[in-house]
PDB file of C-alpha atoms and ligand atoms in Angstrom:
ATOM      1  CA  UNK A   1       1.060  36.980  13.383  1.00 75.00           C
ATOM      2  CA  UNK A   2       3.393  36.481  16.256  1.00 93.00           C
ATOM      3  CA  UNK A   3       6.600  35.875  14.547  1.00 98.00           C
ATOM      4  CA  UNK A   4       8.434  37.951  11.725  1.00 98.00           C
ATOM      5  CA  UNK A   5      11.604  37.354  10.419  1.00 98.00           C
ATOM      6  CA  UNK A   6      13.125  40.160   7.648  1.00 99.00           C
ATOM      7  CA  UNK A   7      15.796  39.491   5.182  1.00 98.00           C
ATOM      8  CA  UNK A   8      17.783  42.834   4.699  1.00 98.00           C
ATOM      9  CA  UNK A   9      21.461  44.171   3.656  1.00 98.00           C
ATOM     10  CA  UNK A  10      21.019  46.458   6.302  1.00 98.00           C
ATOM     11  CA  UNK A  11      19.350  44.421   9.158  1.00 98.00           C
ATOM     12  CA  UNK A  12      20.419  47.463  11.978  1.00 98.00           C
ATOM     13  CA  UNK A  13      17.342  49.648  10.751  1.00 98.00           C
ATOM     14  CA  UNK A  14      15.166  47.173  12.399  1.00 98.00           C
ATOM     15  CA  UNK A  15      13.474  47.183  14.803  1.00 98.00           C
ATOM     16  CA  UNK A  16      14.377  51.246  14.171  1.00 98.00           C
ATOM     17  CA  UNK A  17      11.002  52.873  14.926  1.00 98.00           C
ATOM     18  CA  UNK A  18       9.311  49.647  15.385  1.00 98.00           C
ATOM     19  CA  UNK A  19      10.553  49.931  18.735  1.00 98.00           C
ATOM     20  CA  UNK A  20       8.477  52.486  19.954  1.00 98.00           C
ATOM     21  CA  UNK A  21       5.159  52.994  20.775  1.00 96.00           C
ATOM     22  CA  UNK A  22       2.414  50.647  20.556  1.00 95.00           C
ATOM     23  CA  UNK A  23       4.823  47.622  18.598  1.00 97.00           C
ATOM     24  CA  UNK A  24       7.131  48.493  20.709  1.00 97.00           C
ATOM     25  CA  UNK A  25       5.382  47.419  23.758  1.00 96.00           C
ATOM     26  CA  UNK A  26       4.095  44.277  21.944  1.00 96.00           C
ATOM     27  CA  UNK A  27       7.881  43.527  21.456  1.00 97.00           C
ATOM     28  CA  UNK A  28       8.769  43.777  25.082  1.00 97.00           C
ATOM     29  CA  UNK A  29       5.740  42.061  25.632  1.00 96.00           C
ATOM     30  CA  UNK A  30       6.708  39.055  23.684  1.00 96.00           C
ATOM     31  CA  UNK A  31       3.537  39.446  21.712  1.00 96.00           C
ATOM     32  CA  UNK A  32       5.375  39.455  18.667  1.00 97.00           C
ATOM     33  CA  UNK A  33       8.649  38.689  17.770  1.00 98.00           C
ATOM     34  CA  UNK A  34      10.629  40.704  14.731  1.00 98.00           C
ATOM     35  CA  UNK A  35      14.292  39.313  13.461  1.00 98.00           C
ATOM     36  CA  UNK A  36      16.169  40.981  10.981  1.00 99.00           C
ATOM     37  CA  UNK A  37      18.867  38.622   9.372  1.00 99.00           C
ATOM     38  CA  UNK A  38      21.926  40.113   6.736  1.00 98.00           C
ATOM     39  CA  UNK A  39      21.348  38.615   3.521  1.00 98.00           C
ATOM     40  CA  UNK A  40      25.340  38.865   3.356  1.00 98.00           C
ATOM     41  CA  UNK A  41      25.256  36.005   6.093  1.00 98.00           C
ATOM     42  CA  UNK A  42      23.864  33.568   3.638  1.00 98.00           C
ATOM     43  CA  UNK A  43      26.454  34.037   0.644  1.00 98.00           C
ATOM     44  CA  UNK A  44      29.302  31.915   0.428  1.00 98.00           C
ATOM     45  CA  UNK A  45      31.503  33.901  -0.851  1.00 98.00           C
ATOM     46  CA  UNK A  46      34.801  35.863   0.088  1.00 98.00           C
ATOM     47  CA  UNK A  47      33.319  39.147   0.060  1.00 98.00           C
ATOM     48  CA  UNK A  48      29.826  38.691   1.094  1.00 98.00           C
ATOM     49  CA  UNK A  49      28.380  39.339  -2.249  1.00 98.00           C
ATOM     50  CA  UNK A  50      25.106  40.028  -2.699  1.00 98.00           C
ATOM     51  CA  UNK A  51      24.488  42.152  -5.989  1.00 98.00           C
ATOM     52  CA  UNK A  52      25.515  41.958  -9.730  1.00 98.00           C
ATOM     53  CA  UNK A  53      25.101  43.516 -12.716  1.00 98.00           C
ATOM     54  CA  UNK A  54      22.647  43.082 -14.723  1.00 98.00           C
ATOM     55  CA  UNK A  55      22.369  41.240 -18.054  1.00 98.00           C
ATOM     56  CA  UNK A  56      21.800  43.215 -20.654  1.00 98.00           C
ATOM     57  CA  UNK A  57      22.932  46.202 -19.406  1.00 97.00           C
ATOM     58  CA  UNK A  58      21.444  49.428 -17.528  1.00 96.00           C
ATOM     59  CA  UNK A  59      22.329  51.062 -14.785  1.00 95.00           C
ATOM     60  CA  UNK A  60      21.968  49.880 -11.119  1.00 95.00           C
ATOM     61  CA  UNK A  61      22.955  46.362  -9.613  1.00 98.00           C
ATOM     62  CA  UNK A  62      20.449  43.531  -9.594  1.00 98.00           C
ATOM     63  CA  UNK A  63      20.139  41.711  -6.030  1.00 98.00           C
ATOM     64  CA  UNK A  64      21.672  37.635  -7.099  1.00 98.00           C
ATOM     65  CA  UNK A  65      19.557  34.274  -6.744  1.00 98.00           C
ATOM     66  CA  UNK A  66      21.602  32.647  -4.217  1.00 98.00           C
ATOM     67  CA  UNK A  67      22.008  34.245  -1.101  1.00 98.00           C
ATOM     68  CA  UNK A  68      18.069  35.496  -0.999  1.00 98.00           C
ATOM     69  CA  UNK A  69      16.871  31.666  -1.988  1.00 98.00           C
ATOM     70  CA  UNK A  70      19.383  30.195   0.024  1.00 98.00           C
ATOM     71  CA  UNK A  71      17.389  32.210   2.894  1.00 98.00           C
ATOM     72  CA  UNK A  72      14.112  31.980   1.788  1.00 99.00           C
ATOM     73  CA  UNK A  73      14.835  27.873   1.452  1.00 99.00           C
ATOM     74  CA  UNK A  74      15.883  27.870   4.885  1.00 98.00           C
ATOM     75  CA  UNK A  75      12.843  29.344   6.419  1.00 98.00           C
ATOM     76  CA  UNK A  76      10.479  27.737   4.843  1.00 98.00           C
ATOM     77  CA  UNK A  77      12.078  24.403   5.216  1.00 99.00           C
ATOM     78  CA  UNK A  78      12.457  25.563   9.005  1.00 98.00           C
ATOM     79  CA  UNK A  79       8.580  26.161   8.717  1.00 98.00           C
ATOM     80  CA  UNK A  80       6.906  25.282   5.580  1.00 98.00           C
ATOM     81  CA  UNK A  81       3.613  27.148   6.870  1.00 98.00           C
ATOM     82  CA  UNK A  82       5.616  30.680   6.850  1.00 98.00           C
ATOM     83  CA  UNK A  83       4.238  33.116   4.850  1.00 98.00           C
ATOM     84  CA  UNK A  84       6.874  34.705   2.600  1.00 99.00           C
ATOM     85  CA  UNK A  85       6.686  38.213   1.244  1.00 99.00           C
ATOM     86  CA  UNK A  86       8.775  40.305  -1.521  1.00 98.00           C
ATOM     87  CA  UNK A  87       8.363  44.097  -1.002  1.00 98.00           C
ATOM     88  CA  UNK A  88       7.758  45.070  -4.201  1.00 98.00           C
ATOM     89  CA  UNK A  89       6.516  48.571  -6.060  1.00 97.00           C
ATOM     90  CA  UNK A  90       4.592  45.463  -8.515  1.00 97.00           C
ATOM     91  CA  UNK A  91       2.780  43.353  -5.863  1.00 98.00           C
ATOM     92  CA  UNK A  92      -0.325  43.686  -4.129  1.00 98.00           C
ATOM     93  CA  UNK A  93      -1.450  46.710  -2.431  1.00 98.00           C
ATOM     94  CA  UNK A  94      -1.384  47.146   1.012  1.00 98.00           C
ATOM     95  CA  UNK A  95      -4.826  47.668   2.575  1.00 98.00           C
ATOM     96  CA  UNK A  96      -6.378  47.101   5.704  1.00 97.00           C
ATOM     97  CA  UNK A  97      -8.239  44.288   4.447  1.00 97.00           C
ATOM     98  CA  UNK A  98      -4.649  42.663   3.296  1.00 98.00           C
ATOM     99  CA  UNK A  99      -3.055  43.960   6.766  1.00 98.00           C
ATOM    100  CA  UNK A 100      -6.284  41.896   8.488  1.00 97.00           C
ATOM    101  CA  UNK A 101      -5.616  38.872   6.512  1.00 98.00           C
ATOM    102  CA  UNK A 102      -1.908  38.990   7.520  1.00 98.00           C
ATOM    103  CA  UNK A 103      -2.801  39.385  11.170  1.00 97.00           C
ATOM    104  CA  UNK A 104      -4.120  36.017  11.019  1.00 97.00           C
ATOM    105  CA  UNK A 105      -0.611  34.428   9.947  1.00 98.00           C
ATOM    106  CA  UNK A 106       1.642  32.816  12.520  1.00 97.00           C
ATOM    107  CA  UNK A 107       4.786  33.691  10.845  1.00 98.00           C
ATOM    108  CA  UNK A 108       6.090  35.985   8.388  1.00 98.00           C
ATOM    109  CA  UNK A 109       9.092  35.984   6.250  1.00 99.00           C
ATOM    110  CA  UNK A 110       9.313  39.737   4.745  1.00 99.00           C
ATOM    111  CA  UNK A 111      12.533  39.810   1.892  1.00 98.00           C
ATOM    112  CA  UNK A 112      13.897  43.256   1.554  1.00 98.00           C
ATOM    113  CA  UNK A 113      14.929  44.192  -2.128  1.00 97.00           C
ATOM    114  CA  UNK A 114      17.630  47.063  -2.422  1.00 92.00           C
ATOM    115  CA  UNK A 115      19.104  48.047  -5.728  1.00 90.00           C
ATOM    116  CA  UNK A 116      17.508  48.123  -8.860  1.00 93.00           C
ATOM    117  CA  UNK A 117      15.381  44.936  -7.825  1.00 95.00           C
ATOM    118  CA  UNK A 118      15.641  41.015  -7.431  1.00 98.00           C
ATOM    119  CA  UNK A 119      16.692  38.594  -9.914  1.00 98.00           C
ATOM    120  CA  UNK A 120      13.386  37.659 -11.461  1.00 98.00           C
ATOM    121  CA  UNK A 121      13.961  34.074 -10.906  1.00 98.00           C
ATOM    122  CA  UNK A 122      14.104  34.940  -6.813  1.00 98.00           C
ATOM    123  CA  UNK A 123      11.421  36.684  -7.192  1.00 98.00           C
ATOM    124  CA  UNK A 124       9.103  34.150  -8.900  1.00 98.00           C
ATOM    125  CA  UNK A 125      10.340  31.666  -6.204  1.00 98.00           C
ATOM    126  CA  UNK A 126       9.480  33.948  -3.746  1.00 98.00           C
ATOM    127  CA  UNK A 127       6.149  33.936  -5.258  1.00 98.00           C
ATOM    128  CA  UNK A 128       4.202  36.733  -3.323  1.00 98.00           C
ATOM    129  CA  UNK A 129       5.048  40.433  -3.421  1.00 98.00           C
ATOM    130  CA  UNK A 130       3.354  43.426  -1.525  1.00 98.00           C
ATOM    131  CA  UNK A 131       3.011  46.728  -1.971  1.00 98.00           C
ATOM    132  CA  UNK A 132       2.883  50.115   0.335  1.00 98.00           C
ATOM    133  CA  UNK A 133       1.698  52.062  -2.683  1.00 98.00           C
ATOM    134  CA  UNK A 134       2.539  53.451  -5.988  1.00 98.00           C
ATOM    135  CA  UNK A 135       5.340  55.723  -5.046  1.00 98.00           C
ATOM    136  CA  UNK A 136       9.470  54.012  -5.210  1.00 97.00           C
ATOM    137  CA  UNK A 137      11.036  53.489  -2.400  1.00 97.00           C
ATOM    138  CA  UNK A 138      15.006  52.720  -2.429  1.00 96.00           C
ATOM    139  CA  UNK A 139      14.362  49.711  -0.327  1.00 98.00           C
ATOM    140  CA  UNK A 140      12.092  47.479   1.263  1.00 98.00           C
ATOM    141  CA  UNK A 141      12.654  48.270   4.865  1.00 98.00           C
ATOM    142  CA  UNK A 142      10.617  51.156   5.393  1.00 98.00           C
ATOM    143  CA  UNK A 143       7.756  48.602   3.317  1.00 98.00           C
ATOM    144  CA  UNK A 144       8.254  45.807   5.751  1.00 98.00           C
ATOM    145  CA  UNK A 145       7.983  48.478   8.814  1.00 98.00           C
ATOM    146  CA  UNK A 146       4.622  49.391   7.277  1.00 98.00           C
ATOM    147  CA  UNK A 147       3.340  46.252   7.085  1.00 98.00           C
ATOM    148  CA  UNK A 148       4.787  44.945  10.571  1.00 98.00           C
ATOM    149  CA  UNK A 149       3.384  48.785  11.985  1.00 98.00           C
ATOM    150  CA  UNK A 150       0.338  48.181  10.821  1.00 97.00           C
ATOM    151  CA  UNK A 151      -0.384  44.240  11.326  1.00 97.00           C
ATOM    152  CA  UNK A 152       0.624  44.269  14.942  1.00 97.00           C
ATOM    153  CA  UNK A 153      -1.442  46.985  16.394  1.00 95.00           C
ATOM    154  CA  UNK A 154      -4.455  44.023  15.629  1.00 96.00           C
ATOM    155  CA  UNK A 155      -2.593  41.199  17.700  1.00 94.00           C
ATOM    156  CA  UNK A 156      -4.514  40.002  20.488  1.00 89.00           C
ATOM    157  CA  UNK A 157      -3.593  42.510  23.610  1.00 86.00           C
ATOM    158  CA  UNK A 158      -2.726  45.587  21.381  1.00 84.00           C
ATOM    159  CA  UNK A 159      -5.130  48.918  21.382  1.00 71.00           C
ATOM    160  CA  UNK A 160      -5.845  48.129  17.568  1.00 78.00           C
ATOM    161  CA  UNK A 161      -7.127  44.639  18.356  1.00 81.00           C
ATOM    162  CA  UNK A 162      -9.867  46.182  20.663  1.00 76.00           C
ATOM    163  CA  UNK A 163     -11.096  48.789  17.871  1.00 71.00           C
ATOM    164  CA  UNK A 164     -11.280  46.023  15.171  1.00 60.00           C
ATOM    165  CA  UNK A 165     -13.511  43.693  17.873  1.00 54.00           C
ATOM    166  CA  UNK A 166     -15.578  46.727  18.166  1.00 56.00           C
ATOM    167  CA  UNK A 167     -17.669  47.281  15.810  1.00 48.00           C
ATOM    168  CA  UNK A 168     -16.589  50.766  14.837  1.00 50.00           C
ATOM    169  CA  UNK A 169     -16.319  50.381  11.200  1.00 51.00           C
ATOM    170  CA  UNK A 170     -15.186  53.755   9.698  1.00 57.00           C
ATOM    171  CA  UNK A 171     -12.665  54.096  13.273  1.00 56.00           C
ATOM    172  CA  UNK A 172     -10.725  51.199  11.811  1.00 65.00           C
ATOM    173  CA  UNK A 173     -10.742  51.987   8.288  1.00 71.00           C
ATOM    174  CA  UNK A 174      -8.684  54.727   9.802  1.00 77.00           C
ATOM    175  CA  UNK A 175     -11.628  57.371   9.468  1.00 85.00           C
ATOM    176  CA  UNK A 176     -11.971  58.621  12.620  1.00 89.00           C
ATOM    177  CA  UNK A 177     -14.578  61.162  13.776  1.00 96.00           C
ATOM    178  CA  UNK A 178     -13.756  64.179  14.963  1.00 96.00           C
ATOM    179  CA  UNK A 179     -12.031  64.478  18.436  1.00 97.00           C
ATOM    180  CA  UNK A 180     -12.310  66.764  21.426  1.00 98.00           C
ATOM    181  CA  UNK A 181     -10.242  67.014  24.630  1.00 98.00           C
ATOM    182  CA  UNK A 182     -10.392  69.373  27.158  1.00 98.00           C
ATOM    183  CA  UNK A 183     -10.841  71.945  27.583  1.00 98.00           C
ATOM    184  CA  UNK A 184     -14.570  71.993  26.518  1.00 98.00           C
ATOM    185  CA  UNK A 185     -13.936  76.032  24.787  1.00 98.00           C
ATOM    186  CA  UNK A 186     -10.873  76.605  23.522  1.00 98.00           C
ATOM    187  CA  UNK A 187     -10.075  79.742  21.907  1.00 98.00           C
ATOM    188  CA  UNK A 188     -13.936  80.078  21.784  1.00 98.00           C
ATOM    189  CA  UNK A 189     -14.351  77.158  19.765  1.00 98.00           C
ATOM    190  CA  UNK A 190     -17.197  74.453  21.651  1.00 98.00           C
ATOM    191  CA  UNK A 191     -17.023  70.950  21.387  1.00 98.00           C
ATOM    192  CA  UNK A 192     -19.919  69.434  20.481  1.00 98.00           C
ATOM    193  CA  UNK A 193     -22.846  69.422  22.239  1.00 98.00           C
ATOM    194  CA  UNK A 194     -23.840  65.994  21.759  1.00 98.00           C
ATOM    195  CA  UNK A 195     -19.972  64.577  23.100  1.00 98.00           C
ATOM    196  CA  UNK A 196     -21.046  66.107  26.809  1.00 98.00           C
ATOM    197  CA  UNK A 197     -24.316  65.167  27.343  1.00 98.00           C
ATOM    198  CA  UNK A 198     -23.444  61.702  28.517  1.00 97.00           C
ATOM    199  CA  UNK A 199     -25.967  59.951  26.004  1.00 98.00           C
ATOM    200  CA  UNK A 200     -23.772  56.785  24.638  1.00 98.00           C
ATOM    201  CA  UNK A 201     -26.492  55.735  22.427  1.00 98.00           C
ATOM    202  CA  UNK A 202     -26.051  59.244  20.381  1.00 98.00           C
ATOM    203  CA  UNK A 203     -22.864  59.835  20.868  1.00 98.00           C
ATOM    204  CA  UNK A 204     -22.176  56.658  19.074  1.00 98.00           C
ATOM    205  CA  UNK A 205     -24.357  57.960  15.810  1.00 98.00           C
ATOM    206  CA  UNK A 206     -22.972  60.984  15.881  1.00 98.00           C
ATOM    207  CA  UNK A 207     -19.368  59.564  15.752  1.00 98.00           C
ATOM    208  CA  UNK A 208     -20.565  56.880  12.729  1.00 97.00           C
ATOM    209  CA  UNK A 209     -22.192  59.677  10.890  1.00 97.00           C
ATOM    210  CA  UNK A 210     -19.200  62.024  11.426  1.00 97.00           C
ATOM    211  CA  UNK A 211     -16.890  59.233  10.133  1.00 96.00           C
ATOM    212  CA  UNK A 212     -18.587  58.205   7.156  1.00 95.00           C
ATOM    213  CA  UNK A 213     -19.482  61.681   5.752  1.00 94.00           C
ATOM    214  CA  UNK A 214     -15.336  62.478   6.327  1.00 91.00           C
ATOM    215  CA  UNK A 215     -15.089  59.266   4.270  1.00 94.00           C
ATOM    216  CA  UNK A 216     -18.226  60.328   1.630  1.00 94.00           C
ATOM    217  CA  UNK A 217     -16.148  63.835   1.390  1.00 94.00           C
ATOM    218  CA  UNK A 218     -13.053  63.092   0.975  1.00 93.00           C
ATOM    219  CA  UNK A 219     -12.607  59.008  -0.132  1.00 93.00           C
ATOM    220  CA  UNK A 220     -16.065  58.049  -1.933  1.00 93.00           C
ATOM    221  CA  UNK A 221     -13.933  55.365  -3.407  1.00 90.00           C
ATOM    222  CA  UNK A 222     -13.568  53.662   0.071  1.00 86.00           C
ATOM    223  CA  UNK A 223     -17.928  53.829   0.709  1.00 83.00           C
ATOM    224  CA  UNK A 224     -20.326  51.390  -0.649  1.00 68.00           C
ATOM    225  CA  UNK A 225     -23.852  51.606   0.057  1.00 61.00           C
ATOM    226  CA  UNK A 226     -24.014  50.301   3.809  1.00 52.00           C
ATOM    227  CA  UNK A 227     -20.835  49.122   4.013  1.00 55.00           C
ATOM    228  CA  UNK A 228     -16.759  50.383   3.910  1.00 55.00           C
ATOM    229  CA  UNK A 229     -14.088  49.157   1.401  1.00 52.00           C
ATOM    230  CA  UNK A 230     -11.034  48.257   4.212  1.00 46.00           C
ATOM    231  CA  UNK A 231     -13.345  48.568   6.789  1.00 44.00           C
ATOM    232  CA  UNK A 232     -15.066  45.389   8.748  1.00 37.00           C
TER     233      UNK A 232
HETATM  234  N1  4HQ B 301      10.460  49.222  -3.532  1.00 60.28           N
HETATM  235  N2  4HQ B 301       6.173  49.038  -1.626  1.00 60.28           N
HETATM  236  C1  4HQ B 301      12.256  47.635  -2.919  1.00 60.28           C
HETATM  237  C2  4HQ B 301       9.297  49.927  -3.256  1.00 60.28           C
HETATM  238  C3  4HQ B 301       8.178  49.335  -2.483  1.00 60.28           C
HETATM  239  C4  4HQ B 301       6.878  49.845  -2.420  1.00 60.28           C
HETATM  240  C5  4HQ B 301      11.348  49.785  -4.553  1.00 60.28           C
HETATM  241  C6  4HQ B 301      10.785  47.905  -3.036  1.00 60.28           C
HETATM  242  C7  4HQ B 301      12.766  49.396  -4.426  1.00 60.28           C
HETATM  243  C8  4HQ B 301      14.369  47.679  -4.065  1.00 60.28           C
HETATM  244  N3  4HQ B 301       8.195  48.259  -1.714  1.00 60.28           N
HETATM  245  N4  4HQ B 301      12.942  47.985  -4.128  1.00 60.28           N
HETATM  246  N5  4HQ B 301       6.399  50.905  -3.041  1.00 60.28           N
HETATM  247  O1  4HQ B 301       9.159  51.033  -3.683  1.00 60.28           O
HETATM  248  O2  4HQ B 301       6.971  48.074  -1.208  1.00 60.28           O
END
């Protein structure tokens, strides 16, 4: 992924945190790119609308057709191979195999719902929705900051890209081992023998089997015999 483009209401939260840190050094970089665009740029009417009521009552305004596919129509005719993506409570979950997969796109269109939701028939045009989890969110911003957050630290140059070419399974399914600084007692306390005697070889299985009993303990869901769900 090098190129993302978000459709918003409120296109000034970007790049917001994005900015800092590790994506933010990929943006000044020019490693990756991230555009927000107004969704009120792409109605044609008077006052910019971009919501409506919904049919059949309820509370809560419903985000219209037009302006989102008149967007989503213009980048993908601008690039049919863009990937397009509704944030969405419904759609897939996010997981670091998903985030991997993603890191592999060129360019990604990520559509920002606000309100009670998208018109359905913008959404099945749309066609793909993503999820940050099971929790509601009152827009997709914070969703599409997850995703870009977490896809860029694997581009090509980033810190995140070097972990996931190493083979250090359990560090990129986000399990890391335990970590020690200096200095080597604090408060009493000893790091580990094993991290100061200079022996890579069991330093390294110390680390693995650190990781993947924090993973046995506290996510069995995430360990299959031999292997990690999310991990490499
Ligand atoms: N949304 N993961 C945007 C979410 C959500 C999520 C609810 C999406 C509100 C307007 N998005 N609508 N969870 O909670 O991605």
């Amino acid at each position: 992924m090098t190129r993302v483009d978000v459709l918003s209401i409120f296109p000034e939260l970007f790049p917001g945190p994005l900015g800092a840190g590790v994506v933010g050094r990929a943006l000044e970089r020019g490693l990756l790119s991230v555009q927000a665009h107004d969704l009120r740029d792409f109605t044609d009417d008077r006052h910019r609308q971009v919501d409506d009521t919904a049919f059949g009552g309820g509370p809560g305004m419903v985000l219209k057709p037009e302006p989102l596919l008149r967007a989503v129509r213009q980048f993908r005719a601008a690039d049919p191979s863009a990937r397009v993506i509704l944030l969405s409570p419904q759609g897939r979950r996010l997981t670091q195999e998903v985030v991997r997969e993603l890191a592999g796109e060129a360019h990604l269109v990520l559509v920002c719902g606000r309100y009670q939701g998208v018109d359905e028939r913008a959404r099945e045009e749309i066609g793909e929705e993503l999820s940050i989890g099971d929790y509601v969110l009152s827009g997709g911003e914070l969703a599409a900051m997850v995703v870009v957050e977490a896809v860029a630290r694997l581009l090509p140059g980033t810190l995140g890209s070097q972990e996931s070419l190493s083979d250090e399974t359990f560090t990129e399914s986000g399990f890391e081992p335990p970590l020690y600084t200096r200095p080597a007692v604090f408060e009493g306390r000893e790091v580990p023998e094993v991290l100061r005697s200079g022996h890579h070889a069991e330093i390294e299985r110390w680390r693995r089997e650190q990781s993947r009993e924090q993973m046995r303990r506290r996510r069995p869901d995430m360990v299959r015999d031999g292997a990690t769900a999310g991990g490499v």
